[in-house]
C-alpha positions as YAML, in Angstrom:
chain: A
units: angstrom
residues:
- id: 1
  name: MET
  ca: [-69.23, -119.37, 98.27]
- id: 2
  name: GLU
  ca: [-69.40, -117.66, 94.91]
- id: 3
  name: ALA
  ca: [-67.29, -119.36, 92.28]
- id: 4
  name: SER
  ca: [-64.69, -117.53, 90.28]
- id: 5
  name: ALA
  ca: [-65.26, -117.41, 86.53]
- id: 6
  name: SER
  ca: [-61.71, -118.66, 85.98]
- id: 7
  name: ARG
  ca: [-62.12, -121.71, 88.18]
- id: 8
  name: THR
  ca: [-61.60, -124.98, 86.27]
- id: 9
  name: ILE
  ca: [-63.07, -128.31, 87.33]
- id: 10
  name: LEU
  ca: [-61.84, -131.55, 85.79]
- id: 11
  name: ILE
  ca: [-64.41, -134.35, 85.73]
- id: 12
  name: ALA
  ca: [-63.08, -137.80, 84.83]
- id: 13
  name: GLY
  ca: [-64.98, -140.97, 84.05]
- id: 14
  name: ASN
  ca: [-64.43, -144.46, 82.71]
- id: 15
  name: THR
  ca: [-66.71, -143.67, 79.73]
- id: 16
  name: SER
  ca: [-68.10, -140.56, 78.09]
- id: 17
  name: TRP
  ca: [-71.41, -142.44, 78.04]
- id: 18
  name: TYR
  ca: [-71.47, -142.49, 81.83]
- id: 19
  name: LEU
  ca: [-70.69, -138.80, 82.25]
- id: 20
  name: TRP
  ca: [-73.32, -137.80, 79.67]
- id: 21
  name: ASN
  ca: [-76.07, -139.97, 81.13]
- id: 22
  name: PHE
  ca: [-75.26, -139.72, 84.83]
- id: 23
  name: ARG
  ca: [-73.43, -136.42, 85.41]
- id: 24
  name: ARG
  ca: [-74.80, -134.07, 82.75]
- id: 25
  name: ASN
  ca: [-76.92, -132.13, 85.25]
- id: 26
  name: VAL
  ca: [-73.98, -131.80, 87.63]
- id: 27
  name: ILE
  ca: [-71.80, -130.44, 84.83]
- id: 28
  name: ALA
  ca: [-74.52, -127.96, 83.87]
- id: 29
  name: ALA
  ca: [-74.83, -126.81, 87.48]
- id: 30
  name: LEU
  ca: [-71.08, -126.21, 87.74]
- id: 31
  name: THR
  ca: [-70.94, -124.16, 84.54]
- id: 32
  name: ALA
  ca: [-74.01, -122.21, 85.68]
- id: 33
  name: GLN
  ca: [-71.90, -121.22, 88.70]
- id: 34
  name: GLY
  ca: [-69.38, -119.66, 86.33]
- id: 35
  name: MET
  ca: [-66.90, -122.53, 86.27]
- id: 36
  name: ASP
  ca: [-65.17, -124.06, 83.28]
- id: 37
  name: VAL
  ca: [-65.35, -127.85, 83.09]
- id: 38
  name: THR
  ca: [-62.88, -130.18, 81.40]
- id: 39
  name: VAL
  ca: [-64.33, -133.64, 80.88]
- id: 40
  name: VAL
  ca: [-61.79, -136.46, 80.63]
- id: 41
  name: ALA
  ca: [-63.02, -139.81, 79.34]
- id: 42
  name: PRO
  ca: [-62.46, -142.32, 76.54]
- id: 43
  name: ALA
  ca: [-63.93, -141.46, 73.15]
- id: 44
  name: ASP
  ca: [-67.34, -142.88, 72.33]
- id: 45
  name: GLU
  ca: [-70.55, -141.72, 70.68]
- id: 46
  name: TYR
  ca: [-71.31, -139.35, 73.58]
- id: 47
  name: SER
  ca: [-68.01, -137.47, 73.52]
- id: 48
  name: LYS
  ca: [-69.20, -134.88, 71.00]
- id: 49
  name: SER
  ca: [-72.34, -134.25, 73.03]
- id: 50
  name: LEU
  ca: [-70.25, -133.52, 76.10]
- id: 51
  name: ALA
  ca: [-67.94, -131.24, 74.13]
- id: 52
  name: ALA
  ca: [-70.94, -129.30, 72.82]
- id: 53
  name: LEU
  ca: [-72.10, -128.30, 76.31]
- id: 54
  name: PRO
  ca: [-71.48, -124.63, 77.22]
- id: 55
  name: ARG
  ca: [-68.13, -123.97, 78.95]
- id: 56
  name: VAL
  ca: [-67.18, -127.64, 78.60]
- id: 57
  name: ARG
  ca: [-64.08, -129.09, 76.95]
- id: 58
  name: TRP
  ca: [-63.74, -132.82, 76.35]
- id: 59
  name: VAL
  ca: [-60.32, -134.50, 76.41]
- id: 60
  name: ASP
  ca: [-59.77, -138.04, 75.19]
- id: 61
  name: TRP
  ca: [-58.41, -140.48, 77.75]
- id: 62
  name: PRO
  ca: [-57.77, -143.91, 76.18]
- id: 63
  name: LEU
  ca: [-58.66, -146.56, 78.72]
- id: 64
  name: ALA
  ca: [-59.17, -150.32, 78.59]
- id: 65
  name: LEU
  ca: [-62.42, -150.49, 80.50]
- id: 66
  name: TYR
  ca: [-62.09, -154.09, 81.67]
- id: 67
  name: GLY
  ca: [-58.52, -154.94, 80.71]
- id: 68
  name: ALA
  ca: [-55.55, -155.39, 83.02]
- id: 69
  name: ASN
  ca: [-52.57, -155.32, 80.67]
- id: 70
  name: PRO
  ca: [-49.78, -153.69, 82.73]
- id: 71
  name: ILE
  ca: [-48.43, -151.63, 79.84]
- id: 72
  name: GLN
  ca: [-51.89, -150.35, 78.89]
- id: 73
  name: GLU
  ca: [-52.70, -149.51, 82.50]
- id: 74
  name: LEU
  ca: [-49.43, -147.65, 83.05]
- id: 75
  name: THR
  ca: [-50.01, -145.75, 79.81]
- id: 76
  name: SER
  ca: [-53.48, -144.73, 81.00]
- id: 77
  name: LEU
  ca: [-52.10, -143.54, 84.33]
- id: 78
  name: LEU
  ca: [-49.33, -141.49, 82.70]
- id: 79
  name: ARG
  ca: [-51.78, -140.04, 80.16]
- id: 80
  name: PHE
  ca: [-54.06, -138.92, 82.98]
- id: 81
  name: ALA
  ca: [-51.14, -137.26, 84.74]
- id: 82
  name: ARG
  ca: [-50.21, -135.39, 81.54]
- id: 83
  name: ILE
  ca: [-53.80, -134.17, 81.15]
- id: 84
  name: VAL
  ca: [-53.90, -132.87, 84.72]
- id: 85
  name: ARG
  ca: [-50.53, -131.19, 84.28]
- id: 86
  name: HIS
  ca: [-51.77, -129.48, 81.11]
- id: 87
  name: VAL
  ca: [-55.24, -128.47, 82.34]
- id: 88
  name: ARG
  ca: [-54.07, -127.34, 85.81]
- id: 89
  name: PRO
  ca: [-57.52, -127.81, 87.36]
- id: 90
  name: ASP
  ca: [-58.57, -126.26, 90.64]
- id: 91
  name: PHE
  ca: [-60.45, -129.43, 91.55]
- id: 92
  name: VAL
  ca: [-60.83, -132.95, 90.13]
- id: 93
  name: ILE
  ca: [-63.84, -135.27, 90.46]
- id: 94
  name: ASN
  ca: [-63.34, -138.90, 89.45]
- id: 95
  name: HIS
  ca: [-66.06, -141.47, 88.67]
- id: 96
  name: GLY
  ca: [-65.65, -145.24, 88.38]
- id: 97
  name: ILE
  ca: [-63.02, -147.66, 89.59]
- id: 98
  name: LYS
  ca: [-60.19, -146.90, 87.14]
- id: 99
  name: ALA
  ca: [-60.84, -143.16, 87.13]
- id: 100
  name: ASN
  ca: [-60.90, -143.18, 90.93]
- id: 101
  name: VAL
  ca: [-57.68, -145.14, 91.19]
- id: 102
  name: TYR
  ca: [-55.66, -143.38, 88.48]
- id: 103
  name: GLY
  ca: [-57.20, -139.99, 89.22]
- id: 104
  name: GLY
  ca: [-56.66, -140.40, 92.94]
- id: 105
  name: LEU
  ca: [-53.04, -141.49, 92.52]
- id: 106
  name: THR
  ca: [-52.34, -138.59, 90.15]
- id: 107
  name: CYS
  ca: [-53.98, -135.97, 92.36]
- id: 108
  name: ARG
  ca: [-52.23, -137.29, 95.47]
- id: 109
  name: ARG
  ca: [-48.83, -137.03, 93.78]
- id: 110
  name: MET
  ca: [-49.49, -133.59, 92.27]
- id: 111
  name: SER
  ca: [-51.27, -132.16, 95.36]
- id: 112
  name: VAL
  ca: [-54.42, -131.33, 93.39]
- id: 113
  name: PRO
  ca: [-57.66, -131.21, 95.43]
- id: 114
  name: TYR
  ca: [-59.96, -134.02, 94.38]
- id: 115
  name: ALA
  ca: [-63.03, -136.07, 95.17]
- id: 116
  name: ASN
  ca: [-63.67, -139.69, 94.26]
- id: 117
  name: SER
  ca: [-67.19, -140.86, 93.44]
- id: 118
  name: VAL
  ca: [-67.72, -144.56, 94.14]
- id: 119
  name: THR
  ca: [-70.45, -145.57, 91.69]
- id: 120
  name: GLY
  ca: [-70.32, -149.26, 92.58]
- id: 121
  name: LEU
  ca: [-67.39, -151.56, 93.26]
- id: 122
  name: GLY
  ca: [-68.27, -154.08, 90.56]
- id: 123
  name: MET
  ca: [-67.92, -157.83, 90.94]
- id: 124
  name: MET
  ca: [-64.10, -157.94, 91.04]
- id: 125
  name: LEU
  ca: [-63.72, -156.73, 94.62]
- id: 126
  name: ALA
  ca: [-66.33, -159.23, 95.80]
- id: 127
  name: LYS
  ca: [-64.04, -162.12, 94.81]
- id: 128
  name: SER
  ca: [-61.38, -163.72, 96.97]
- id: 129
  name: GLY
  ca: [-57.72, -163.92, 96.08]
- id: 130
  name: LEU
  ca: [-54.63, -161.79, 95.78]
- id: 131
  name: GLY
  ca: [-55.87, -159.73, 92.81]
- id: 132
  name: PRO
  ca: [-59.07, -158.42, 94.44]
- id: 133
  name: TRP
  ca: [-57.18, -157.86, 97.72]
- id: 134
  name: ALA
  ca: [-54.50, -155.81, 95.97]
- id: 135
  name: LEU
  ca: [-57.08, -153.83, 94.00]
- id: 136
  name: GLY
  ca: [-58.94, -153.02, 97.20]
- id: 137
  name: LYS
  ca: [-55.75, -151.79, 98.87]
- id: 138
  name: LEU
  ca: [-54.86, -149.65, 95.84]
- id: 139
  name: TYR
  ca: [-58.39, -148.26, 95.63]
- id: 140
  name: ALA
  ca: [-58.39, -147.26, 99.30]
- id: 141
  name: PHE
  ca: [-54.94, -145.69, 98.97]
- id: 142
  name: ALA
  ca: [-56.11, -143.65, 95.96]
- id: 143
  name: CYS
  ca: [-59.05, -142.34, 98.00]
- id: 144
  name: ASN
  ca: [-57.13, -141.51, 101.16]
- id: 145
  name: ARG
  ca: [-56.24, -137.92, 100.27]
- id: 146
  name: ALA
  ca: [-59.61, -136.99, 98.78]
- id: 147
  name: ARG
  ca: [-61.33, -133.87, 100.06]
- id: 148
  name: VAL
  ca: [-64.54, -135.87, 100.00]
- id: 149
  name: LEU
  ca: [-65.67, -139.36, 99.02]
- id: 150
  name: PHE
  ca: [-69.07, -139.65, 97.37]
- id: 151
  name: ILE
  ca: [-70.50, -143.05, 98.25]
- id: 152
  name: GLN
  ca: [-73.76, -144.59, 97.06]
- id: 153
  name: ASN
  ca: [-74.24, -147.34, 99.63]
- id: 154
  name: ASN
  ca: [-72.85, -148.18, 103.05]
- id: 155
  name: GLU
  ca: [-71.74, -151.68, 102.05]
- id: 156
  name: ASP
  ca: [-69.23, -150.26, 99.53]
- id: 157
  name: LEU
  ca: [-67.94, -147.89, 102.19]
- id: 158
  name: ALA
  ca: [-67.42, -150.83, 104.56]
- id: 159
  name: VAL
  ca: [-65.46, -152.72, 101.89]
- id: 160
  name: LEU
  ca: [-63.15, -149.75, 101.35]
- id: 161
  name: ARG
  ca: [-62.74, -149.22, 105.09]
- id: 162
  name: GLN
  ca: [-61.69, -152.85, 105.43]
- id: 163
  name: ALA
  ca: [-59.20, -152.34, 102.59]
- id: 164
  name: GLY
  ca: [-57.59, -149.42, 104.39]
- id: 165
  name: LEU
  ca: [-59.70, -146.32, 103.70]
- id: 166
  name: SER
  ca: [-59.02, -143.75, 106.39]
- id: 167
  name: GLY
  ca: [-61.81, -142.94, 108.80]
- id: 168
  name: ASN
  ca: [-60.83, -139.26, 108.49]
- id: 169
  name: ILE
  ca: [-61.98, -138.93, 104.86]
- id: 170
  name: PRO
  ca: [-65.28, -136.99, 104.75]
- id: 171
  name: THR
  ca: [-67.98, -139.03, 103.06]
- id: 172
  name: VAL
  ca: [-71.20, -137.91, 101.39]
- id: 173
  name: ARG
  ca: [-73.90, -140.53, 100.89]
- id: 174
  name: THR
  ca: [-75.93, -140.15, 97.72]
- id: 175
  name: LEU
  ca: [-78.62, -142.51, 96.46]
- id: 176
  name: GLY
  ca: [-77.00, -143.25, 93.15]
- id: 177
  name: SER
  ca: [-76.72, -140.36, 90.72]
- id: 178
  name: GLY
  ca: [-80.17, -139.14, 91.66]
- id: 179
  name: VAL
  ca: [-82.88, -138.49, 89.10]
- id: 180
  name: ASP
  ca: [-84.22, -135.34, 87.48]
- id: 181
  name: LEU
  ca: [-87.80, -135.39, 88.76]
- id: 182
  name: ALA
  ca: [-88.89, -132.78, 86.22]
- id: 183
  name: HIS
  ca: [-87.53, -134.87, 83.36]
- id: 184
  name: PHE
  ca: [-88.93, -138.17, 84.62]
- id: 185
  name: LYS
  ca: [-92.59, -137.47, 85.33]
- id: 186
  name: LEU
  ca: [-95.28, -139.67, 86.84]
- id: 187
  name: ALA
  ca: [-96.98, -141.64, 84.04]
- id: 188
  name: SER
  ca: [-100.28, -143.50, 84.24]
- id: 189
  name: ILE
  ca: [-100.12, -147.27, 84.38]
- id: 190
  name: PRO
  ca: [-101.05, -148.76, 80.96]
- id: 191
  name: SER
  ca: [-104.63, -150.01, 80.94]
- id: 192
  name: CYS
  ca: [-103.99, -153.15, 78.86]
- id: 193
  name: THR
  ca: [-104.72, -156.44, 80.63]
- id: 194
  name: SER
  ca: [-101.49, -158.16, 79.57]
- id: 195
  name: ARG
  ca: [-98.64, -157.24, 81.87]
- id: 196
  name: ILE
  ca: [-95.51, -155.73, 80.33]
- id: 197
  name: PHE
  ca: [-92.21, -156.38, 82.12]
- id: 198
  name: LEU
  ca: [-89.21, -154.20, 81.20]
- id: 199
  name: PHE
  ca: [-85.50, -154.90, 81.66]
- id: 200
  name: VAL
  ca: [-83.16, -151.93, 81.14]
- id: 201
  name: GLY
  ca: [-79.40, -152.34, 81.35]
- id: 202
  name: ARG
  ca: [-76.23, -153.55, 79.72]
- id: 203
  name: LEU
  ca: [-76.63, -157.04, 78.34]
- id: 204
  name: GLN
  ca: [-74.22, -158.81, 80.65]
- id: 205
  name: ARG
  ca: [-74.47, -161.65, 83.12]
- id: 206
  name: ASP
  ca: [-74.02, -159.63, 86.31]
- id: 207
  name: LYS
  ca: [-77.02, -157.47, 85.39]
- id: 208
  name: GLY
  ca: [-79.11, -160.63, 85.56]
- id: 209
  name: ILE
  ca: [-80.22, -160.70, 81.93]
- id: 210
  name: TRP
  ca: [-80.14, -164.52, 81.79]
- id: 211
  name: ASP
  ca: [-82.26, -164.66, 84.95]
- id: 212
  name: PHE
  ca: [-84.77, -162.31, 83.30]
- id: 213
  name: ILE
  ca: [-84.97, -164.55, 80.23]
- id: 214
  name: ASP
  ca: [-85.41, -167.72, 82.31]
- id: 215
  name: ALA
  ca: [-88.08, -166.04, 84.44]
- id: 216
  name: ALA
  ca: [-89.87, -164.77, 81.35]
- id: 217
  name: ARG
  ca: [-90.17, -168.34, 80.02]
- id: 218
  name: ALA
  ca: [-91.72, -169.50, 83.28]
- id: 219
  name: VAL
  ca: [-94.10, -166.56, 83.60]
- id: 220
  name: ARG
  ca: [-95.20, -166.88, 79.97]
- id: 221
  name: SER
  ca: [-96.16, -170.52, 80.55]
- id: 222
  name: GLU
  ca: [-98.58, -169.41, 83.28]
- id: 223
  name: PHE
  ca: [-99.61, -166.05, 81.80]
- id: 224
  name: PRO
  ca: [-99.46, -166.38, 77.99]
- id: 225
  name: ASP
  ca: [-100.35, -162.72, 77.34]
- id: 226
  name: ALA
  ca: [-97.44, -161.32, 79.37]
- id: 227
  name: ARG
  ca: [-94.84, -159.35, 77.42]
- id: 228
  name: PHE
  ca: [-91.15, -158.98, 78.12]
- id: 229
  name: ILE
  ca: [-89.07, -156.11, 76.71]
- id: 230
  name: VAL
  ca: [-85.30, -155.72, 76.92]
- id: 231
  name: VAL
  ca: [-83.79, -152.25, 76.47]
- id: 232
  name: GLY
  ca: [-80.02, -152.33, 76.31]
- id: 233
  name: SER
  ca: [-77.10, -153.47, 74.21]
- id: 234
  name: GLN
  ca: [-73.70, -155.12, 74.41]
- id: 235
  name: ALA
  ca: [-71.96, -151.71, 74.39]
- id: 236
  name: PHE
  ca: [-69.73, -151.32, 77.45]
- id: 237
  name: ALA
  ca: [-70.60, -154.86, 78.54]
- id: 238
  name: ASN
  ca: [-67.87, -156.71, 80.42]
- id: 239
  name: ARG
  ca: [-66.58, -160.24, 79.87]
- id: 240
  name: GLY
  ca: [-70.01, -161.56, 80.85]
- id: 241
  name: GLY
  ca: [-71.68, -159.84, 77.92]
- id: 242
  name: VAL
  ca: [-74.31, -161.72, 75.95]
- id: 243
  name: PRO
  ca: [-72.72, -163.24, 72.82]
- id: 244
  name: SER
  ca: [-74.25, -162.29, 69.49]
- id: 245
  name: ASP
  ca: [-75.28, -165.87, 68.74]
- id: 246
  name: VAL
  ca: [-77.26, -166.01, 72.01]
- id: 247
  name: LEU
  ca: [-79.01, -162.76, 71.09]
- id: 248
  name: ASP
  ca: [-79.88, -164.31, 67.74]
- id: 249
  name: ASP
  ca: [-81.34, -167.33, 69.54]
- id: 250
  name: TRP
  ca: [-83.47, -165.06, 71.72]
- id: 251
  name: LYS
  ca: [-84.73, -163.23, 68.67]
- id: 252
  name: ARG
  ca: [-85.70, -166.48, 66.97]
- id: 253
  name: GLU
  ca: [-87.42, -167.73, 70.10]
- id: 254
  name: GLY
  ca: [-89.62, -164.62, 70.15]
- id: 255
  name: LEU
  ca: [-90.02, -164.68, 73.93]
- id: 256
  name: VAL
  ca: [-88.60, -161.22, 74.55]
- id: 257
  name: GLU
  ca: [-88.73, -158.05, 72.48]
- id: 258
  name: LEU
  ca: [-85.16, -156.78, 72.04]
- id: 259
  name: ALA
  ca: [-85.34, -153.01, 71.68]
- id: 260
  name: GLY
  ca: [-81.58, -152.40, 71.68]
- id: 261
  name: HIS
  ca: [-79.99, -149.27, 73.09]
- id: 262
  name: GLN
  ca: [-82.30, -146.31, 73.69]
- id: 263
  name: ASP
  ca: [-81.08, -142.80, 74.52]
- id: 264
  name: ASP
  ca: [-84.42, -141.95, 76.12]
- id: 265
  name: VAL
  ca: [-85.93, -144.66, 78.33]
- id: 266
  name: ARG
  ca: [-88.92, -142.59, 79.40]
- id: 267
  name: PRO
  ca: [-91.32, -143.90, 76.70]
- id: 268
  name: TRP
  ca: [-90.30, -147.47, 77.51]
- id: 269
  name: LEU
  ca: [-90.88, -147.00, 81.23]
- id: 270
  name: ALA
  ca: [-94.20, -145.30, 80.55]
- id: 271
  name: SER
  ca: [-95.41, -148.15, 78.34]
- id: 272
  name: ALA
  ca: [-94.45, -150.88, 80.83]
- id: 273
  name: HIS
  ca: [-96.15, -152.06, 83.99]
- id: 274
  name: VAL
  ca: [-93.10, -153.22, 85.94]
- id: 275
  name: LEU
  ca: [-89.33, -152.64, 85.84]
- id: 276
  name: VAL
  ca: [-87.28, -155.78, 86.51]
- id: 277
  name: LEU
  ca: [-83.59, -155.70, 87.49]
- id: 278
  name: PRO
  ca: [-82.21, -159.10, 88.62]
- id: 279
  name: SER
  ca: [-78.70, -157.72, 89.25]
- id: 280
  name: HIS
  ca: [-76.08, -160.04, 90.72]
- id: 281
  name: GLY
  ca: [-74.37, -157.18, 92.57]
- id: 282
  name: GLY
  ca: [-71.49, -154.76, 92.24]
- id: 283
  name: GLU
  ca: [-73.92, -151.83, 91.95]
- id: 284
  name: GLY
  ca: [-73.85, -148.38, 93.48]
- id: 285
  name: VAL
  ca: [-77.55, -147.58, 93.28]
- id: 286
  name: PRO
  ca: [-78.74, -148.35, 89.74]
- id: 287
  name: LYS
  ca: [-80.07, -145.22, 88.07]
- id: 288
  name: VAL
  ca: [-82.78, -147.11, 86.20]
- id: 289
  name: LEU
  ca: [-84.40, -148.00, 89.53]
- id: 290
  name: LEU
  ca: [-84.60, -144.31, 90.40]
- id: 291
  name: GLU
  ca: [-85.96, -143.48, 86.94]
- id: 292
  name: ALA
  ca: [-88.58, -146.21, 87.20]
- id: 293
  name: ALA
  ca: [-89.69, -144.99, 90.62]
- id: 294
  name: ALA
  ca: [-89.90, -141.39, 89.36]
- id: 295
  name: THR
  ca: [-92.06, -142.60, 86.46]
- id: 296
  name: GLY
  ca: [-94.35, -144.37, 88.92]
- id: 297
  name: ARG
  ca: [-93.40, -147.91, 88.03]
- id: 298
  name: PRO
  ca: [-93.27, -150.75, 90.55]
- id: 299
  name: ILE
  ca: [-89.95, -152.58, 90.63]
- id: 300
  name: VAL
  ca: [-88.85, -156.19, 90.95]
- id: 301
  name: SER
  ca: [-85.20, -156.23, 92.01]
- id: 302
  name: SER
  ca: [-82.71, -158.62, 93.51]
- id: 303
  name: ASP
  ca: [-81.97, -157.97, 97.16]
- id: 304
  name: VAL
  ca: [-78.35, -156.90, 96.72]
- id: 305
  name: THR
  ca: [-76.21, -153.95, 97.74]
- id: 306
  name: GLY
  ca: [-77.47, -150.73, 96.17]
- id: 307
  name: CYS
  ca: [-80.61, -152.21, 94.65]
- id: 308
  name: ARG
  ca: [-82.29, -152.77, 97.99]
- id: 309
  name: ASP
  ca: [-81.79, -149.08, 98.81]
- id: 310
  name: ALA
  ca: [-84.11, -148.06, 95.98]
- id: 311
  name: VAL
  ca: [-87.05, -150.39, 96.75]
- id: 312
  name: ILE
  ca: [-89.40, -150.50, 99.73]
- id: 313
  name: ASP
  ca: [-90.28, -154.18, 99.69]
- id: 314
  name: GLY
  ca: [-94.01, -154.73, 99.44]
- id: 315
  name: GLU
  ca: [-94.74, -151.02, 99.01]
- id: 316
  name: THR
  ca: [-92.91, -149.79, 95.89]
- id: 317
  name: GLY
  ca: [-92.01, -153.22, 94.55]
- id: 318
  name: TYR
  ca: [-90.61, -156.59, 95.54]
- id: 319
  name: LEU
  ca: [-87.13, -157.78, 96.41]
- id: 320
  name: PHE
  ca: [-86.03, -161.38, 95.83]
- id: 321
  name: PRO
  ca: [-82.86, -163.33, 96.70]
- id: 322
  name: VAL
  ca: [-80.12, -162.80, 94.14]
- id: 323
  name: GLY
  ca: [-79.91, -165.53, 91.51]
- id: 324
  name: ASN
  ca: [-83.13, -167.18, 92.67]
- id: 325
  name: VAL
  ca: [-85.11, -167.43, 89.44]
- id: 326
  name: GLU
  ca: [-87.99, -169.21, 91.16]
- id: 327
  name: ALA
  ca: [-88.42, -166.28, 93.54]
- id: 328
  name: LEU
  ca: [-88.15, -163.86, 90.62]
- id: 329
  name: VAL
  ca: [-90.92, -165.73, 88.81]
- id: 330
  name: GLU
  ca: [-93.08, -165.58, 91.93]
- id: 331
  name: ALA
  ca: [-92.60, -161.81, 92.24]
- id: 332
  name: MET
  ca: [-93.39, -161.20, 88.57]
- id: 333
  name: SER
  ca: [-96.43, -163.46, 88.78]
- id: 334
  name: ARG
  ca: [-97.81, -161.41, 91.63]
- id: 335
  name: PHE
  ca: [-97.96, -158.45, 89.26]
- id: 336
  name: CYS
  ca: [-99.73, -160.55, 86.65]
- id: 337
  name: GLU
  ca: [-102.38, -161.34, 89.23]
- id: 338
  name: ALA
  ca: [-102.64, -157.77, 90.59]
- id: 339
  name: THR
  ca: [-105.39, -155.39, 89.47]
- id: 340
  name: ASP
  ca: [-104.70, -152.14, 87.63]
- id: 341
  name: ASP
  ca: [-105.64, -150.25, 90.80]
- id: 342
  name: GLN
  ca: [-103.15, -152.21, 92.86]
- id: 343
  name: LEU
  ca: [-100.41, -151.55, 90.30]
- id: 344
  name: ALA
  ca: [-101.29, -147.86, 90.19]
- id: 345
  name: ALA
  ca: [-101.20, -147.58, 93.99]
- id: 346
  name: MET
  ca: [-97.75, -149.16, 94.12]
- id: 347
  name: GLY
  ca: [-96.61, -146.87, 91.29]
- id: 348
  name: ARG
  ca: [-97.79, -143.78, 93.15]
- id: 349
  name: ALA
  ca: [-95.92, -144.97, 96.23]
- id: 350
  name: ALA
  ca: [-92.79, -145.34, 94.11]
- id: 351
  name: ARG
  ca: [-93.14, -141.78, 92.83]
- id: 352
  name: ARG
  ca: [-93.60, -140.43, 96.37]
- id: 353
  name: ASP
  ca: [-90.45, -142.28, 97.42]
- id: 354
  name: ALA
  ca: [-88.56, -140.81, 94.46]
- id: 355
  name: GLU
  ca: [-89.68, -137.31, 95.41]
- id: 356
  name: ALA
  ca: [-88.63, -137.87, 99.02]
- id: 357
  name: ARG
  ca: [-85.24, -139.51, 98.43]
- id: 358
  name: PHE
  ca: [-84.02, -139.63, 94.84]
- id: 359
  name: SER
  ca: [-83.81, -136.07, 93.48]
- id: 360
  name: ASP
  ca: [-80.46, -135.29, 91.85]
- id: 361
  name: SER
  ca: [-80.53, -131.86, 93.52]
- id: 362
  name: HIS
  ca: [-78.77, -133.37, 96.56]
- id: 363
  name: LEU
  ca: [-75.82, -134.59, 94.51]
- id: 364
  name: ILE
  ca: [-75.63, -131.26, 92.67]
- id: 365
  name: GLN
  ca: [-75.57, -129.27, 95.90]
- id: 366
  name: GLU
  ca: [-72.96, -131.52, 97.49]
- id: 367
  name: THR
  ca: [-70.76, -131.35, 94.38]
- id: 368
  name: ILE
  ca: [-70.86, -127.57, 94.28]
- id: 369
  name: ALA
  ca: [-70.05, -127.46, 97.99]
- id: 370
  name: ALA
  ca: [-67.07, -129.78, 97.49]
- id: 371
  name: VAL
  ca: [-65.46, -127.83, 94.66]
- id: 372
  name: THR
  ca: [-66.00, -124.40, 96.23]
- id: 373
  name: ASP
  ca: [-65.01, -125.24, 99.80]
...
């Protein structure tokens, strides 16, 4: 269906950072169809970049990313409703737990067509107790009038079904946010004999950063030339974020190279031999795994929801039991013992898998279909 030039799509997210890094190509595809896009997200360093995109308007939505103060949360909900009332969008797409809940509740009440994109349920819903139970019920209720639910893994869908998600809601399975295969190109494996292991992610406990550090110590004792690089920062980290004094200790120890936040991870992936993500769970499908595969990098990942979908164990990388540092060390050591040819073969397999399954063109096509249906 050809889109009208006056059609307005509202895209909401928990952070501007997320929408810039994970939905920029989708936004560009919508505007290329002649639509106007209003991006609604809290202000951060990426807000101006979003606002500078053609046919895009950014609107600030103050949101406590990990807080649960009732007054703050009610204020965020009412603010979202005012934005929707002012923008009068033809369709709304929400991303992230709070955007899905508050956006879904608002769109239900105002009879605005919407889609919710489940980008991972986080660790909260995996816990027991009244709070996680209530959040699950509210989340399912907020999704139950959606035109479509974008879901990244079947385990998250099962959790929402158990919480009360209707079986009548159309669902579209996407492998994460996909990856731009033209932007992330196959890169040759570095020829240096010392193996370089790369961690990319927010510096918080549930991403497995402490497991990476502990494993690095063990691997270094057996393979003294191995290098360990951490790309990421404490920005947007949750309560399990690495304290500054711990980061200072790691710097003094000199075990890992702390590169901080990087807008472009391609050079870091290209210069590494292996991408390591020891996530503890709560993921959709981590984008860095797709980017690593597209670059032709083998992966070591914990065998948890979402992560396991991006790795063919023994072919494009290795999976290990979550939280098992000994098994992580064993997997990393296998790469230290592998030849360059073996690494290159696994990297080429990863790229082929990315080409077969991970292109962001699927998400783009499904998004356009949803908003023009």
